[in-house]
Amino acid sequence: MEPEHVTVNGRKRSQRPQRSHREVADELRARIRSGVLRPGQRMPTQAQLADEFGVERGTVRQALRVLQSERLLTNVSKGSPATVAPAPGTPGAGPPAGPLPTTAALAPRIAAAFDSEHVRIDALCLTSVSLTLAIGEPLREIHTGRLKPAKVDVRLLLPSRDIRLAFPVPVQGAAADPREDPVHQDWLAMRNAQGQVLRHNLLSLRSAYGIDVSVSFRALPFTPPVKLYLLNGEEALFAYYTVARRRHETDDGSVEMYDTEGTRSVLFAFERGAGPRETGFVDESRRWFDALWETISTELVLTG
């Protein structure tokens, strides 16, 4: 017979190992694709799902946000129960939805990370545009009182202002001095502005809500060919920067340039505990990030 314990509301609950948010998402995904949960149908409340699966509500929220990122659910962040999306995909069993552009995939995973008491986010990228956008939703939930982590630690690795970037660059060649290259200067202005917004928004949580917040930036001596986000030591999100030729408007007119649109980069997710390959990828990504942070990166100042 399985041992039991009494919950805070007096109900008995089996002491079986708690499911992960991935396992909860897998079960709910199967119900949606099999037609048990129909398009437009309201989901059970988070409290009901937590009771059914024997997990904390934070685990349920993470699962629901994963399904939202796969476009199977809507209204996950609102106060009322989530709704099954109008077009959840072909019914029947099958693998989860494939990777999505950064703009669609990053936000729900950042929001899920903020369900933890200690939020830890590390990012390596060309600018912090995607992260600044994605962090907006958990900040709103903190302001409304739905979330209140005790501690938030964010570290960012961004290219140094003094190096000649591999991209963005003019097709005809960049100026020898980056300070005389309008494409480089526009990138630098974007890097600094987005970093300042991100830092201000996060540090405001300290004065407004007493949350222990730390935001740190370090400069890389090279142009990162990929972007990487590490969430709470449990998940790694990875995307390639794909370079393309496009026209760019500067103060001096337009110029043909090689650049990448990072917000459209397809993001691949890896999670510890989801198998040896995924666990290994998360752990090695952590070691790689820490090594860059502690060795060849330098102080980064978000000005000028």
PDB file of C-alpha atoms in Angstrom:
ATOM      1  CA  MET A   1       0.000   0.000   0.000  1.00  0.00           C
ATOM      2  CA  GLU A   2       1.339   3.446  -0.923  1.00  0.00           C
ATOM      3  CA  PRO A   3       2.055   5.828   1.987  1.00  0.00           C
ATOM      4  CA  GLU A   4      -0.098   8.897   2.230  1.00  0.00           C
ATOM      5  CA  HIS A   5       0.132  12.327   3.756  1.00  0.00           C
ATOM      6  CA  VAL A   6      -2.506  14.924   4.502  1.00  0.00           C
ATOM      7  CA  THR A   7      -2.453  18.144   2.447  1.00  0.00           C
ATOM      8  CA  VAL A   8      -3.155  21.584   3.857  1.00  0.00           C
ATOM      9  CA  ASN A   9      -6.836  21.254   3.023  1.00  0.00           C
ATOM     10  CA  GLY A  10      -7.107  17.941   4.895  1.00  0.00           C
ATOM     11  CA  ARG A  11      -7.240  15.750   1.805  1.00  0.00           C
ATOM     12  CA  LYS A  12      -5.000  12.724   1.498  1.00  0.00           C
ATOM     13  CA  ARG A  13      -2.592  12.539  -1.384  1.00  0.00           C
ATOM     14  CA  SER A  14      -0.376   9.658  -2.432  1.00  0.00           C
ATOM     15  CA  GLN A  15       3.379  10.193  -1.922  1.00  0.00           C
ATOM     16  CA  ARG A  16       4.201   8.957  -5.404  1.00  0.00           C
ATOM     17  CA  PRO A  17       6.944  10.916  -7.257  1.00  0.00           C
ATOM     18  CA  GLN A  18       5.603  14.187  -8.581  1.00  0.00           C
ATOM     19  CA  ARG A  19       5.297  14.568 -12.319  1.00  0.00           C
ATOM     20  CA  SER A  20       7.328  17.180 -14.160  1.00  0.00           C
ATOM     21  CA  HIS A  21       5.639  19.959 -16.119  1.00  0.00           C
ATOM     22  CA  ARG A  22       6.743  18.167 -19.297  1.00  0.00           C
ATOM     23  CA  GLU A  23       4.829  15.031 -18.259  1.00  0.00           C
ATOM     24  CA  VAL A  24       1.721  17.071 -17.438  1.00  0.00           C
ATOM     25  CA  ALA A  25       2.006  18.833 -20.814  1.00  0.00           C
ATOM     26  CA  ASP A  26       2.342  15.468 -22.594  1.00  0.00           C
ATOM     27  CA  GLU A  27      -0.886  14.177 -21.004  1.00  0.00           C
ATOM     28  CA  LEU A  28      -2.861  17.338 -21.759  1.00  0.00           C
ATOM     29  CA  ARG A  29      -1.498  17.446 -25.301  1.00  0.00           C
ATOM     30  CA  ALA A  30      -2.703  13.875 -25.861  1.00  0.00           C
ATOM     31  CA  ARG A  31      -6.182  14.825 -24.627  1.00  0.00           C
ATOM     32  CA  ILE A  32      -6.338  17.773 -27.021  1.00  0.00           C
ATOM     33  CA  ARG A  33      -5.152  15.799 -30.036  1.00  0.00           C
ATOM     34  CA  SER A  34      -7.431  12.861 -29.301  1.00  0.00           C
ATOM     35  CA  GLY A  35     -10.480  15.119 -29.058  1.00  0.00           C
ATOM     36  CA  VAL A  36     -11.107  14.574 -25.351  1.00  0.00           C
ATOM     37  CA  LEU A  37     -10.533  18.316 -25.014  1.00  0.00           C
ATOM     38  CA  ARG A  38     -12.225  20.008 -27.973  1.00  0.00           C
ATOM     39  CA  PRO A  39     -11.403  23.284 -29.779  1.00  0.00           C
ATOM     40  CA  GLY A  40     -12.895  26.225 -27.898  1.00  0.00           C
ATOM     41  CA  GLN A  41     -13.436  24.197 -24.721  1.00  0.00           C
ATOM     42  CA  ARG A  42     -12.417  25.668 -21.381  1.00  0.00           C
ATOM     43  CA  MET A  43      -9.681  23.770 -19.570  1.00  0.00           C
ATOM     44  CA  PRO A  44     -10.104  22.806 -15.915  1.00  0.00           C
ATOM     45  CA  THR A  45      -8.772  25.393 -13.502  1.00  0.00           C
ATOM     46  CA  GLN A  46      -5.112  25.271 -12.519  1.00  0.00           C
ATOM     47  CA  ALA A  47      -6.145  24.190  -9.030  1.00  0.00           C
ATOM     48  CA  GLN A  48      -8.179  21.295 -10.451  1.00  0.00           C
ATOM     49  CA  LEU A  49      -5.325  20.180 -12.694  1.00  0.00           C
ATOM     50  CA  ALA A  50      -2.846  20.418  -9.830  1.00  0.00           C
ATOM     51  CA  ASP A  51      -5.111  18.230  -7.714  1.00  0.00           C
ATOM     52  CA  GLU A  52      -5.615  15.706 -10.527  1.00  0.00           C
ATOM     53  CA  PHE A  53      -1.918  15.310 -11.307  1.00  0.00           C
ATOM     54  CA  GLY A  54      -0.706  15.636  -7.720  1.00  0.00           C
ATOM     55  CA  VAL A  55       1.608  18.570  -8.490  1.00  0.00           C
ATOM     56  CA  GLU A  56       2.022  22.201  -7.503  1.00  0.00           C
ATOM     57  CA  ARG A  57       0.147  24.898  -9.402  1.00  0.00           C
ATOM     58  CA  GLY A  58       3.462  26.263 -10.655  1.00  0.00           C
ATOM     59  CA  THR A  59       4.067  22.958 -12.442  1.00  0.00           C
ATOM     60  CA  VAL A  60       0.631  23.210 -14.059  1.00  0.00           C
ATOM     61  CA  ARG A  61       1.324  26.778 -15.198  1.00  0.00           C
ATOM     62  CA  GLN A  62       4.593  25.697 -16.805  1.00  0.00           C
ATOM     63  CA  ALA A  63       2.803  22.866 -18.625  1.00  0.00           C
ATOM     64  CA  LEU A  64       0.053  25.172 -19.880  1.00  0.00           C
ATOM     65  CA  ARG A  65       2.585  27.693 -21.160  1.00  0.00           C
ATOM     66  CA  VAL A  66       4.408  24.973 -23.066  1.00  0.00           C
ATOM     67  CA  LEU A  67       1.121  24.066 -24.770  1.00  0.00           C
ATOM     68  CA  GLN A  68       0.463  27.724 -25.455  1.00  0.00           C
ATOM     69  CA  SER A  69       3.864  27.990 -27.155  1.00  0.00           C
ATOM     70  CA  GLU A  70       2.776  25.043 -29.340  1.00  0.00           C
ATOM     71  CA  ARG A  71      -0.435  26.955 -30.191  1.00  0.00           C
ATOM     72  CA  LEU A  72      -2.650  24.345 -28.585  1.00  0.00           C
ATOM     73  CA  LEU A  73      -3.990  26.655 -25.839  1.00  0.00           C
ATOM     74  CA  THR A  74      -4.926  30.309 -25.565  1.00  0.00           C
ATOM     75  CA  ASN A  75      -5.482  32.730 -22.661  1.00  0.00           C
ATOM     76  CA  VAL A  76      -3.007  30.897 -20.411  1.00  0.00           C
ATOM     77  CA  SER A  77      -1.787  34.052 -18.720  1.00  0.00           C
ATOM     78  CA  LYS A  78      -5.260  35.372 -17.930  1.00  0.00           C
ATOM     79  CA  GLY A  79      -7.136  34.856 -14.681  1.00  0.00           C
ATOM     80  CA  SER A  80      -9.769  32.539 -16.176  1.00  0.00           C
ATOM     81  CA  PRO A  81      -8.977  28.950 -17.209  1.00  0.00           C
ATOM     82  CA  ALA A  82      -7.098  28.449 -20.478  1.00  0.00           C
ATOM     83  CA  THR A  83      -8.991  27.588 -23.650  1.00  0.00           C
ATOM     84  CA  VAL A  84      -8.215  24.924 -26.234  1.00  0.00           C
ATOM     85  CA  ALA A  85      -7.113  26.728 -29.401  1.00  0.00           C
ATOM     86  CA  PRO A  86      -9.561  26.814 -32.345  1.00  0.00           C
ATOM     87  CA  ALA A  87      -7.160  24.848 -34.568  1.00  0.00           C
ATOM     88  CA  PRO A  88      -5.061  22.623 -32.313  1.00  0.00           C
ATOM     89  CA  GLY A  89      -3.712  20.506 -35.158  1.00  0.00           C
ATOM     90  CA  THR A  90      -4.528  17.091 -36.476  1.00  0.00           C
ATOM     91  CA  PRO A  91      -6.263  14.898 -33.894  1.00  0.00           C
ATOM     92  CA  GLY A  92      -4.534  11.759 -32.817  1.00  0.00           C
ATOM     93  CA  ALA A  93      -1.294  10.817 -31.177  1.00  0.00           C
ATOM     94  CA  GLY A  94       1.948  12.285 -32.423  1.00  0.00           C
ATOM     95  CA  PRO A  95       5.025  14.235 -31.425  1.00  0.00           C
ATOM     96  CA  PRO A  96       4.735  17.716 -29.954  1.00  0.00           C
ATOM     97  CA  ALA A  97       4.756  20.743 -32.218  1.00  0.00           C
ATOM     98  CA  GLY A  98       8.113  21.554 -33.743  1.00  0.00           C
ATOM     99  CA  PRO A  99      10.349  24.475 -32.861  1.00  0.00           C
ATOM    100  CA  LEU A 100       8.986  27.979 -33.303  1.00  0.00           C
ATOM    101  CA  PRO A 101      10.497  31.414 -33.973  1.00  0.00           C
ATOM    102  CA  THR A 102      12.019  33.088 -30.946  1.00  0.00           C
ATOM    103  CA  THR A 103       9.147  35.560 -30.657  1.00  0.00           C
ATOM    104  CA  ALA A 104       6.639  32.715 -30.203  1.00  0.00           C
ATOM    105  CA  ALA A 105       8.728  30.201 -28.269  1.00  0.00           C
ATOM    106  CA  LEU A 106      10.704  32.281 -25.784  1.00  0.00           C
ATOM    107  CA  ALA A 107       7.967  34.234 -23.978  1.00  0.00           C
ATOM    108  CA  PRO A 108       6.014  31.288 -22.471  1.00  0.00           C
ATOM    109  CA  ARG A 109       9.215  29.602 -21.323  1.00  0.00           C
ATOM    110  CA  ILE A 110      10.491  32.783 -19.679  1.00  0.00           C
ATOM    111  CA  ALA A 111       7.101  33.160 -17.998  1.00  0.00           C
ATOM    112  CA  ALA A 112       7.296  29.573 -16.740  1.00  0.00           C
ATOM    113  CA  ALA A 113      10.792  30.212 -15.362  1.00  0.00           C
ATOM    114  CA  PHE A 114       9.391  33.050 -13.237  1.00  0.00           C
ATOM    115  CA  ASP A 115       7.206  30.554 -11.364  1.00  0.00           C
ATOM    116  CA  SER A 116      10.333  29.544  -9.444  1.00  0.00           C
ATOM    117  CA  GLU A 117      11.302  31.185  -6.173  1.00  0.00           C
ATOM    118  CA  HIS A 118      14.811  31.782  -7.510  1.00  0.00           C
ATOM    119  CA  VAL A 119      14.755  32.782 -11.190  1.00  0.00           C
ATOM    120  CA  ARG A 120      18.039  32.328 -13.044  1.00  0.00           C
ATOM    121  CA  ILE A 121      18.331  33.396 -16.680  1.00  0.00           C
ATOM    122  CA  ASP A 122      21.561  33.409 -18.675  1.00  0.00           C
ATOM    123  CA  ALA A 123      21.580  34.613 -22.277  1.00  0.00           C
ATOM    124  CA  LEU A 124      24.148  34.818 -25.056  1.00  0.00           C
ATOM    125  CA  CYS A 125      22.944  36.823 -28.037  1.00  0.00           C
ATOM    126  CA  LEU A 126      23.648  39.637 -30.486  1.00  0.00           C
ATOM    127  CA  THR A 127      21.332  42.066 -28.678  1.00  0.00           C
ATOM    128  CA  SER A 128      18.814  41.561 -25.883  1.00  0.00           C
ATOM    129  CA  VAL A 129      15.746  42.454 -27.979  1.00  0.00           C
ATOM    130  CA  SER A 130      14.073  39.028 -27.763  1.00  0.00           C
ATOM    131  CA  LEU A 131      14.688  38.673 -24.037  1.00  0.00           C
ATOM    132  CA  THR A 132      13.433  42.183 -23.301  1.00  0.00           C
ATOM    133  CA  LEU A 133      10.201  41.421 -25.167  1.00  0.00           C
ATOM    134  CA  ALA A 134       9.761  37.972 -23.607  1.00  0.00           C
ATOM    135  CA  ILE A 135      10.220  39.153 -20.050  1.00  0.00           C
ATOM    136  CA  GLY A 136       7.306  41.573 -20.327  1.00  0.00           C
ATOM    137  CA  GLU A 137       4.619  39.012 -19.441  1.00  0.00           C
ATOM    138  CA  PRO A 138       6.133  37.782 -16.140  1.00  0.00           C
ATOM    139  CA  LEU A 139       6.782  41.393 -15.167  1.00  0.00           C
ATOM    140  CA  ARG A 140       3.089  42.133 -15.689  1.00  0.00           C
ATOM    141  CA  GLU A 141       2.153  39.121 -13.571  1.00  0.00           C
ATOM    142  CA  ILE A 142       4.444  40.336 -10.795  1.00  0.00           C
ATOM    143  CA  HIS A 143       2.814  43.773 -10.957  1.00  0.00           C
ATOM    144  CA  THR A 144      -0.643  42.197 -10.641  1.00  0.00           C
ATOM    145  CA  GLY A 145       0.442  40.016  -7.714  1.00  0.00           C
ATOM    146  CA  ARG A 146       0.126  36.653  -9.494  1.00  0.00           C
ATOM    147  CA  LEU A 147       3.871  36.028  -9.256  1.00  0.00           C
ATOM    148  CA  LYS A 148       6.464  37.043  -6.698  1.00  0.00           C
ATOM    149  CA  PRO A 149       9.821  35.300  -6.913  1.00  0.00           C
ATOM    150  CA  ALA A 150      12.195  35.942  -4.029  1.00  0.00           C
ATOM    151  CA  LYS A 151      15.258  36.352  -6.233  1.00  0.00           C
ATOM    152  CA  VAL A 152      16.004  37.064  -9.901  1.00  0.00           C
ATOM    153  CA  ASP A 153      19.496  36.668 -11.370  1.00  0.00           C
ATOM    154  CA  VAL A 154      20.059  37.569 -15.029  1.00  0.00           C
ATOM    155  CA  ARG A 155      23.389  37.407 -16.866  1.00  0.00           C
ATOM    156  CA  LEU A 156      23.915  38.459 -20.488  1.00  0.00           C
ATOM    157  CA  LEU A 157      26.841  37.914 -22.832  1.00  0.00           C
ATOM    158  CA  LEU A 158      26.786  40.366 -25.747  1.00  0.00           C
ATOM    159  CA  PRO A 159      29.407  41.293 -28.393  1.00  0.00           C
ATOM    160  CA  SER A 160      31.906  43.958 -27.443  1.00  0.00           C
ATOM    161  CA  ARG A 161      31.452  47.405 -28.925  1.00  0.00           C
ATOM    162  CA  ASP A 162      35.117  47.496 -30.023  1.00  0.00           C
ATOM    163  CA  ILE A 163      35.273  44.430 -32.273  1.00  0.00           C
ATOM    164  CA  ARG A 164      34.555  44.255 -36.004  1.00  0.00           C
ATOM    165  CA  LEU A 165      31.354  42.256 -36.140  1.00  0.00           C
ATOM    166  CA  ALA A 166      30.842  39.437 -38.625  1.00  0.00           C
ATOM    167  CA  PHE A 167      27.255  40.717 -38.896  1.00  0.00           C
ATOM    168  CA  PRO A 168      25.590  43.121 -39.246  1.00  0.00           C
ATOM    169  CA  VAL A 169      28.060  44.551 -41.800  1.00  0.00           C
ATOM    170  CA  PRO A 170      27.788  46.456 -45.096  1.00  0.00           C
ATOM    171  CA  VAL A 171      28.017  44.239 -48.162  1.00  0.00           C
ATOM    172  CA  GLN A 172      30.743  46.468 -49.572  1.00  0.00           C
ATOM    173  CA  GLY A 173      32.848  46.137 -46.432  1.00  0.00           C
ATOM    174  CA  ALA A 174      32.899  47.822 -43.074  1.00  0.00           C
ATOM    175  CA  ALA A 175      35.003  50.803 -42.120  1.00  0.00           C
ATOM    176  CA  ALA A 176      38.332  49.991 -40.502  1.00  0.00           C
ATOM    177  CA  ASP A 177      37.224  51.839 -37.367  1.00  0.00           C
ATOM    178  CA  PRO A 178      33.849  50.626 -36.013  1.00  0.00           C
ATOM    179  CA  ARG A 179      33.166  54.131 -34.758  1.00  0.00           C
ATOM    180  CA  GLU A 180      33.015  55.305 -38.388  1.00  0.00           C
ATOM    181  CA  ASP A 181      30.711  52.512 -39.562  1.00  0.00           C
ATOM    182  CA  PRO A 182      27.022  53.574 -39.480  1.00  0.00           C
ATOM    183  CA  VAL A 183      25.806  49.942 -39.535  1.00  0.00           C
ATOM    184  CA  HIS A 184      27.949  49.111 -36.519  1.00  0.00           C
ATOM    185  CA  GLN A 185      26.834  52.247 -34.710  1.00  0.00           C
ATOM    186  CA  ASP A 186      23.163  51.422 -35.297  1.00  0.00           C
ATOM    187  CA  TRP A 187      23.731  47.917 -33.893  1.00  0.00           C
ATOM    188  CA  LEU A 188      25.550  49.393 -30.896  1.00  0.00           C
ATOM    189  CA  ALA A 189      22.709  51.826 -30.203  1.00  0.00           C
ATOM    190  CA  MET A 190      20.231  48.932 -30.300  1.00  0.00           C
ATOM    191  CA  ARG A 191      22.399  46.765 -28.021  1.00  0.00           C
ATOM    192  CA  ASN A 192      22.740  49.541 -25.462  1.00  0.00           C
ATOM    193  CA  ALA A 193      19.112  50.723 -25.557  1.00  0.00           C
ATOM    194  CA  GLN A 194      17.617  47.251 -25.177  1.00  0.00           C
ATOM    195  CA  GLY A 195      20.064  46.337 -22.428  1.00  0.00           C
ATOM    196  CA  GLN A 196      19.231  49.498 -20.508  1.00  0.00           C
ATOM    197  CA  VAL A 197      15.482  48.839 -20.804  1.00  0.00           C
ATOM    198  CA  LEU A 198      15.921  45.254 -19.625  1.00  0.00           C
ATOM    199  CA  ARG A 199      18.066  46.282 -16.682  1.00  0.00           C
ATOM    200  CA  HIS A 200      15.718  49.099 -15.655  1.00  0.00           C
ATOM    201  CA  ASN A 201      12.612  46.904 -15.827  1.00  0.00           C
ATOM    202  CA  LEU A 202      14.183  44.177 -13.720  1.00  0.00           C
ATOM    203  CA  LEU A 203      15.803  46.440 -11.135  1.00  0.00           C
ATOM    204  CA  SER A 204      12.488  48.215 -10.621  1.00  0.00           C
ATOM    205  CA  LEU A 205      11.235  44.983  -9.020  1.00  0.00           C
ATOM    206  CA  ARG A 206      13.675  45.540  -6.168  1.00  0.00           C
ATOM    207  CA  SER A 207      12.320  48.923  -5.123  1.00  0.00           C
ATOM    208  CA  ALA A 208       8.670  48.156  -5.902  1.00  0.00           C
ATOM    209  CA  TYR A 209       8.331  44.657  -4.443  1.00  0.00           C
ATOM    210  CA  GLY A 210      11.477  43.922  -2.435  1.00  0.00           C
ATOM    211  CA  ILE A 211      12.652  41.216  -4.857  1.00  0.00           C
ATOM    212  CA  ASP A 212      16.396  40.522  -4.766  1.00  0.00           C
ATOM    213  CA  VAL A 213      17.448  41.328  -8.348  1.00  0.00           C
ATOM    214  CA  SER A 214      20.833  41.094 -10.038  1.00  0.00           C
ATOM    215  CA  VAL A 215      21.424  42.003 -13.706  1.00  0.00           C
ATOM    216  CA  SER A 216      24.946  41.654 -15.133  1.00  0.00           C
ATOM    217  CA  PHE A 217      26.433  42.169 -18.593  1.00  0.00           C
ATOM    218  CA  ARG A 218      29.748  40.943 -20.030  1.00  0.00           C
ATOM    219  CA  ALA A 219      31.282  41.641 -23.459  1.00  0.00           C
ATOM    220  CA  LEU A 220      32.394  38.928 -25.881  1.00  0.00           C
ATOM    221  CA  PRO A 221      35.416  39.363 -28.187  1.00  0.00           C
ATOM    222  CA  PHE A 222      33.560  37.710 -31.083  1.00  0.00           C
ATOM    223  CA  THR A 223      30.221  37.725 -32.921  1.00  0.00           C
ATOM    224  CA  PRO A 224      28.073  34.844 -31.618  1.00  0.00           C
ATOM    225  CA  PRO A 225      26.786  32.684 -34.513  1.00  0.00           C
ATOM    226  CA  VAL A 226      24.027  31.343 -32.232  1.00  0.00           C
ATOM    227  CA  LYS A 227      21.791  32.559 -29.441  1.00  0.00           C
ATOM    228  CA  LEU A 228      21.407  30.640 -26.198  1.00  0.00           C
ATOM    229  CA  TYR A 229      19.075  31.014 -23.215  1.00  0.00           C
ATOM    230  CA  LEU A 230      19.541  28.988 -20.009  1.00  0.00           C
ATOM    231  CA  LEU A 231      16.537  28.953 -17.666  1.00  0.00           C
ATOM    232  CA  ASN A 232      16.847  27.997 -13.995  1.00  0.00           C
ATOM    233  CA  GLY A 233      19.577  25.480 -14.809  1.00  0.00           C
ATOM    234  CA  GLU A 234      16.916  23.136 -16.200  1.00  0.00           C
ATOM    235  CA  GLU A 235      16.296  24.243 -19.762  1.00  0.00           C
ATOM    236  CA  ALA A 236      18.438  25.395 -22.689  1.00  0.00           C
ATOM    237  CA  LEU A 237      16.931  27.229 -25.665  1.00  0.00           C
ATOM    238  CA  PHE A 238      19.156  27.365 -28.730  1.00  0.00           C
ATOM    239  CA  ALA A 239      18.876  29.034 -32.158  1.00  0.00           C
ATOM    240  CA  TYR A 240      21.144  29.692 -35.126  1.00  0.00           C
ATOM    241  CA  TYR A 241      21.618  33.198 -36.448  1.00  0.00           C
ATOM    242  CA  THR A 242      20.948  32.849 -40.192  1.00  0.00           C
ATOM    243  CA  VAL A 243      22.604  35.638 -42.165  1.00  0.00           C
ATOM    244  CA  ALA A 244      20.861  37.194 -45.164  1.00  0.00           C
ATOM    245  CA  ARG A 245      21.318  40.196 -47.392  1.00  0.00           C
ATOM    246  CA  ARG A 246      18.950  43.117 -46.906  1.00  0.00           C
ATOM    247  CA  ARG A 247      18.760  46.897 -47.190  1.00  0.00           C
ATOM    248  CA  HIS A 248      19.278  49.026 -44.103  1.00  0.00           C
ATOM    249  CA  GLU A 249      18.339  52.655 -43.621  1.00  0.00           C
ATOM    250  CA  THR A 250      20.895  54.868 -41.866  1.00  0.00           C
ATOM    251  CA  ASP A 251      21.108  58.593 -41.196  1.00  0.00           C
ATOM    252  CA  ASP A 252      23.239  58.889 -44.326  1.00  0.00           C
ATOM    253  CA  GLY A 253      20.855  56.946 -46.567  1.00  0.00           C
ATOM    254  CA  SER A 254      20.370  53.254 -47.298  1.00  0.00           C
ATOM    255  CA  VAL A 255      23.019  50.565 -47.530  1.00  0.00           C
ATOM    256  CA  GLU A 256      23.074  46.897 -48.513  1.00  0.00           C
ATOM    257  CA  MET A 257      24.124  44.775 -45.572  1.00  0.00           C
ATOM    258  CA  TYR A 258      24.481  41.236 -44.265  1.00  0.00           C
ATOM    259  CA  ASP A 259      22.380  40.797 -41.157  1.00  0.00           C
ATOM    260  CA  THR A 260      20.142  38.390 -39.254  1.00  0.00           C
ATOM    261  CA  GLU A 261      16.694  38.808 -37.746  1.00  0.00           C
ATOM    262  CA  GLY A 262      17.155  37.217 -34.352  1.00  0.00           C
ATOM    263  CA  THR A 263      13.497  37.412 -33.374  1.00  0.00           C
ATOM    264  CA  ARG A 264      12.699  35.042 -36.267  1.00  0.00           C
ATOM    265  CA  SER A 265      15.446  32.542 -35.476  1.00  0.00           C
ATOM    266  CA  VAL A 266      13.944  29.110 -34.842  1.00  0.00           C
ATOM    267  CA  LEU A 267      14.374  28.170 -31.180  1.00  0.00           C
ATOM    268  CA  PHE A 268      15.079  24.585 -30.125  1.00  0.00           C
ATOM    269  CA  ALA A 269      14.334  23.567 -26.517  1.00  0.00           C
ATOM    270  CA  PHE A 270      16.281  21.046 -24.429  1.00  0.00           C
ATOM    271  CA  GLU A 271      15.390  20.054 -20.860  1.00  0.00           C
ATOM    272  CA  ARG A 272      17.285  18.259 -18.118  1.00  0.00           C
ATOM    273  CA  GLY A 273      15.679  14.933 -17.285  1.00  0.00           C
ATOM    274  CA  ALA A 274      14.135  14.479 -20.739  1.00  0.00           C
ATOM    275  CA  GLY A 275      16.774  11.926 -21.747  1.00  0.00           C
ATOM    276  CA  PRO A 276      20.560  11.675 -21.769  1.00  0.00           C
ATOM    277  CA  ARG A 277      21.008  13.761 -24.924  1.00  0.00           C
ATOM    278  CA  GLU A 278      18.855  16.652 -23.737  1.00  0.00           C
ATOM    279  CA  THR A 279      20.338  16.568 -20.237  1.00  0.00           C
ATOM    280  CA  GLY A 280      23.835  16.510 -21.701  1.00  0.00           C
ATOM    281  CA  PHE A 281      23.061  19.473 -23.956  1.00  0.00           C
ATOM    282  CA  VAL A 282      21.760  21.553 -21.047  1.00  0.00           C
ATOM    283  CA  ASP A 283      24.745  20.691 -18.841  1.00  0.00           C
ATOM    284  CA  GLU A 284      27.324  21.365 -21.574  1.00  0.00           C
ATOM    285  CA  SER A 285      25.617  24.636 -22.507  1.00  0.00           C
ATOM    286  CA  ARG A 286      25.854  25.701 -18.875  1.00  0.00           C
ATOM    287  CA  ARG A 287      29.569  24.859 -18.743  1.00  0.00           C
ATOM    288  CA  TRP A 288      30.194  26.662 -22.030  1.00  0.00           C
ATOM    289  CA  PHE A 289      28.391  29.809 -20.867  1.00  0.00           C
ATOM    290  CA  ASP A 290      30.153  29.839 -17.493  1.00  0.00           C
ATOM    291  CA  ALA A 291      33.546  29.370 -19.156  1.00  0.00           C
ATOM    292  CA  LEU A 292      32.979  32.347 -21.465  1.00  0.00           C
ATOM    293  CA  TRP A 293      31.708  34.454 -18.554  1.00  0.00           C
ATOM    294  CA  GLU A 294      34.701  33.660 -16.340  1.00  0.00           C
ATOM    295  CA  THR A 295      37.529  33.762 -18.900  1.00  0.00           C
ATOM    296  CA  ILE A 296      37.570  35.773 -22.149  1.00  0.00           C
ATOM    297  CA  SER A 297      34.594  38.103 -21.580  1.00  0.00           C
ATOM    298  CA  THR A 298      35.174  41.615 -20.255  1.00  0.00           C
ATOM    299  CA  GLU A 299      33.199  44.355 -18.543  1.00  0.00           C
ATOM    300  CA  LEU A 300      30.411  45.745 -20.699  1.00  0.00           C
ATOM    301  CA  VAL A 301      29.116  49.292 -20.328  1.00  0.00           C
ATOM    302  CA  LEU A 302      25.757  50.151 -21.894  1.00  0.00           C
ATOM    303  CA  THR A 303      26.642  53.665 -22.993  1.00  0.00           C
ATOM    304  CA  GLY A 304      28.030  55.425 -26.034  1.00  0.00           C
TER     305      GLY A 304
END
